[in-house]
GROMACS .gro file of C-alpha atoms in nm:
model
  190
    1MET     CA    1  13.076   9.718   5.710
    2GLN     CA    2  13.022   9.680   6.067
    3SER     CA    3  12.973   9.973   6.277
    4ALA     CA    4  13.179  10.014   6.610
    5ALA     CA    5  13.031   9.854   6.913
    6LYS     CA    6  12.891  10.092   7.161
    7PHE     CA    7  12.819   9.820   7.407
    8GLN     CA    8  13.038   9.544   7.550
    9VAL     CA    9  12.973   9.253   7.812
   10VAL     CA   10  13.219   9.241   8.106
   11ASP     CA   11  13.147   9.019   8.387
   12GLY     CA   12  12.797   9.007   8.322
   13GLN     CA   13  12.768   9.383   8.303
   14LEU     CA   14  12.686   9.584   7.992
   15ILE     CA   15  12.939   9.853   7.963
   16GLY     CA   16  12.785  10.156   7.842
   17ALA     CA   17  12.463  10.097   8.046
   18ARG     CA   18  12.376  10.268   8.361
   19GLN     CA   19  12.367  10.036   8.639
   20ILE     CA   20  12.089  10.030   8.900
   21SER     CA   21  12.046   9.815   9.177
   22THR     CA   22  11.724   9.591   9.245
   23PRO     CA   23  11.675   9.328   9.524
   24ASN     CA   24  11.445   9.138   9.263
   25TYR     CA   25  11.667   8.902   9.117
   26SER     CA   26  11.798   8.536   9.211
   27GLN     CA   27  12.065   8.299   9.104
   28ARG     CA   28  12.022   8.095   8.783
   29PRO     CA   29  11.999   7.721   8.835
   30GLU     CA   30  12.355   7.566   8.831
   31GLU     CA   31  12.459   7.464   8.478
   32THR     CA   32  12.215   7.702   8.309
   33GLU     CA   33  12.333   7.855   7.980
   34ILE     CA   34  12.170   8.178   7.890
   35GLN     CA   35  11.982   8.067   7.546
   36LEU     CA   36  11.704   8.345   7.473
   37ILE     CA   37  11.642   8.722   7.465
   38VAL     CA   38  11.293   8.830   7.568
   39ILE     CA   39  11.164   9.158   7.459
   40HIS     CA   40  10.898   9.340   7.660
   41ASN     CA   41  10.725   9.693   7.689
   42ILE     CA   42  10.651   9.876   8.001
   43SER     CA   43  10.513  10.204   8.086
   44LEU     CA   44  10.391  10.351   8.416
   45PRO     CA   45  10.124  10.460   8.423
   46PRO     CA   46  10.013  10.262   8.122
   47SER     CA   47  10.091  10.471   7.803
   48GLN     CA   48  10.249  10.743   7.977
   49PHE     CA   49  10.633  10.798   7.968
   50GLY     CA   50  10.921  10.946   8.181
   51GLY     CA   51  10.883  11.040   8.558
   52GLY     CA   52  11.117  10.761   8.652
   53TYR     CA   53  10.813  10.545   8.778
   54ILE     CA   54  10.966  10.221   8.597
   55GLU     CA   55  11.299  10.258   8.782
   56GLN     CA   56  11.135  10.305   9.107
   57PHE     CA   57  10.918   9.985   9.045
   58PHE     CA   58  11.198   9.756   8.964
   59GLN     CA   59  11.354   9.875   9.313
   60ASN     CA   60  11.044   9.828   9.500
   61GLN     CA   61  11.047  10.211   9.567
   62LEU     CA   62  10.732  10.292   9.365
   63ASP     CA   63  10.492  10.509   9.582
   64TRP     CA   64  10.172  10.323   9.534
   65SER     CA   65   9.924  10.634   9.622
   66VAL     CA   66  10.053  10.866   9.303
   67HIS     CA   67   9.860  10.716   9.061
   68PRO     CA   68   9.551  10.481   9.078
   69TYR     CA   69   9.698  10.234   8.841
   70PHE     CA   70   9.974  10.176   9.083
   71GLN     CA   71   9.743  10.035   9.336
   72THR     CA   72   9.674   9.751   9.090
   73ILE     CA   73  10.026   9.633   9.084
   74GLU     CA   74  10.114   9.727   9.452
   75GLY     CA   75  10.346   9.462   9.624
   76MET     CA   76  10.448   9.318   9.294
   77GLN     CA   77  10.843   9.238   9.273
   78VAL     CA   78  10.957   9.234   8.925
   79SER     CA   79  11.274   9.322   8.743
   80THR     CA   80  11.451   9.319   8.390
   81HIS     CA   81  11.811   9.269   8.294
   82LEU     CA   82  11.776   9.589   8.056
   83LEU     CA   83  11.547   9.895   8.024
   84ILE     CA   84  11.580  10.094   7.716
   85LEU     CA   85  11.409  10.436   7.774
   86ARG     CA   86  11.244  10.637   7.495
   87THR     CA   87  11.564  10.867   7.491
   88GLY     CA   88  11.760  10.557   7.401
   89GLU     CA   89  11.946  10.555   7.752
   90VAL     CA   90  12.014  10.185   7.871
   91LEU     CA   91  11.959  10.098   8.239
   92GLN     CA   92  12.092   9.757   8.365
   93PHE     CA   93  11.887   9.622   8.675
   94VAL     CA   94  12.036   9.269   8.699
   95ASN     CA   95  12.358   9.124   8.599
   96PHE     CA   96  12.319   8.876   8.308
   97ASN     CA   97  12.480   8.614   8.509
   98ASP     CA   98  12.171   8.644   8.760
   99ARG     CA   99  11.813   8.552   8.702
  100ALA     CA  100  11.581   8.848   8.638
  101TRP     CA  101  11.220   8.836   8.746
  102HIS     CA  102  11.084   8.944   8.380
  103ALA     CA  103  10.900   8.632   8.214
  104GLY     CA  104  10.647   8.514   8.500
  105ARG     CA  105  10.504   8.161   8.402
  106SER     CA  106  10.657   8.100   8.053
  107SER     CA  107  10.769   7.860   7.797
  108TYR     CA  108  11.012   7.862   7.516
  109LEU     CA  109  11.035   7.567   7.275
  110ALA     CA  110  10.876   7.339   7.552
  111GLN     CA  111  11.136   7.471   7.789
  112LYS     CA  112  10.961   7.625   8.107
  113GLU     CA  113  11.054   7.901   8.320
  114CYS     CA  114  11.202   8.121   8.072
  115ASN     CA  115  11.374   8.344   8.368
  116ASP     CA  116  11.601   8.058   8.420
  117TYR     CA  117  11.766   8.078   8.102
  118SER     CA  118  11.692   8.425   7.938
  119ILE     CA  119  11.783   8.789   7.938
  120GLY     CA  120  11.492   9.029   7.966
  121ILE     CA  121  11.490   9.370   7.778
  122GLU     CA  122  11.220   9.598   7.836
  123LEU     CA  123  11.166   9.904   7.610
  124GLU     CA  124  10.974  10.194   7.765
  125GLY     CA  125  10.657  10.172   7.541
  126SER     CA  126  10.323  10.037   7.535
  127ASP     CA  127  10.117   9.798   7.286
  128ASP     CA  128   9.931  10.117   7.124
  129THR     CA  129  10.230  10.331   7.082
  130ASP     CA  130  10.505  10.337   6.819
  131PHE     CA  131  10.855  10.290   6.968
  132GLU     CA  132  11.132  10.567   6.884
  133GLU     CA  133  11.389  10.518   6.637
  134ILE     CA  134  11.661  10.553   6.899
  135GLN     CA  135  11.522  10.259   7.079
  136TYR     CA  136  11.548  10.035   6.796
  137GLN     CA  137  11.894  10.113   6.718
  138VAL     CA  138  12.002  10.093   7.074
  139LEU     CA  139  11.814   9.745   7.118
  140ALA     CA  140  11.986   9.618   6.791
  141ASP     CA  141  12.346   9.711   6.921
  142ALA     CA  142  12.252   9.559   7.278
  143VAL     CA  143  12.129   9.237   7.125
  144ALA     CA  144  12.423   9.193   6.893
  145THR     CA  145  12.655   9.239   7.191
  146LEU     CA  146  12.467   8.998   7.363
  147GLN     CA  147  12.454   8.767   7.098
  148TYR     CA  148  12.834   8.792   7.064
  149ALA     CA  149  12.898   8.724   7.464
  150PHE     CA  150  12.633   8.460   7.468
  151PRO     CA  151  12.626   8.266   7.138
  152LYS     CA  152  12.350   8.045   7.230
  153ILE     CA  153  12.105   8.324   7.206
  154ALA     CA  154  12.216   8.389   6.828
  155GLN     CA  155  11.878   8.259   6.704
  156HIS     CA  156  11.683   8.284   6.984
  157LEU     CA  157  11.460   8.617   7.046
  158ALA     CA  158  11.091   8.628   7.140
  159GLY     CA  159  10.848   8.865   7.259
  160HIS     CA  160  10.680   8.846   7.615
  161SER     CA  161  10.368   8.737   7.415
  162ASP     CA  162  10.549   8.438   7.236
  163ILE     CA  163  10.656   8.277   7.587
  164ALA     CA  164  10.352   8.364   7.751
  165PRO     CA  165  10.052   8.354   7.506
  166GLY     CA  166   9.718   8.448   7.641
  167ARG     CA  167   9.870   8.611   7.954
  168LYS     CA  168  10.098   8.874   7.773
  169THR     CA  169  10.050   9.116   7.481
  170ASP     CA  170  10.395   9.268   7.454
  171PRO     CA  171  10.611   9.393   7.293
  172GLY     CA  172  10.264   9.454   7.110
  173SER     CA  173  10.146   9.506   6.746
  174HIS     CA  174  10.373   9.856   6.726
  175PHE     CA  175  10.687   9.677   6.769
  176GLN     CA  176  10.829   9.622   6.409
  177TRP     CA  177  11.001   9.306   6.422
  178SER     CA  178  11.133   9.291   6.062
  179TYR     CA  179  11.280   9.649   6.102
  180PHE     CA  180  11.432   9.530   6.425
  181ARG     CA  181  11.579   9.239   6.271
  182THR     CA  182  11.738   9.434   5.975
  183LEU     CA  183  11.906   9.666   6.204
  184LEU     CA  184  12.044   9.392   6.411
  185ALA     CA  185  12.190   9.201   6.111
  186GLN     CA  186  12.359   9.537   6.052
  187ASN     CA  187  12.505   9.517   6.397
  188LYS     CA  188  12.605   9.158   6.376
  189ARG     CA  189  12.929   9.090   6.524
  190SER     CA  190  13.192   8.827   6.454
   0.00000   0.00000   0.00000
């Protein structure tokens, strides 16, 4: 039995997510189809949650003087399509039709520059901390919604560590891929 969809995609927006603008995006190359979802984790400062610092970072509004770690990322301009907070709230920073700056130098199935053809989803978390149950539930619903809206990504999910091995480690060993895939199968839409 299928559960009712919490989300839907309309004109590149995830209806049900809080929309937040960022200057950190660009147009996808012409004729590019969305073919991949990349799952990340982020916490600012590392392994600390809450405080709104991630939102500020993606909007280029982070006060670099608040924490010593922030000075190590000063000037970076990055973004993601979606951020799922530990509370389960979903924030959308970049329209799915646009290119978020989440993957950096990357490759998937020998195709370089994953930002061009992927959707980035950040989970508020870290490599050394378990994710919240609500994050798995919301992520499964959001990914099922995206797979329905963009059928080419149906079989293409990767962690940041998969597309940038040696450079990135997220979502990390605390992300339970098999559990997530079970939830995703339960959320599948047709």
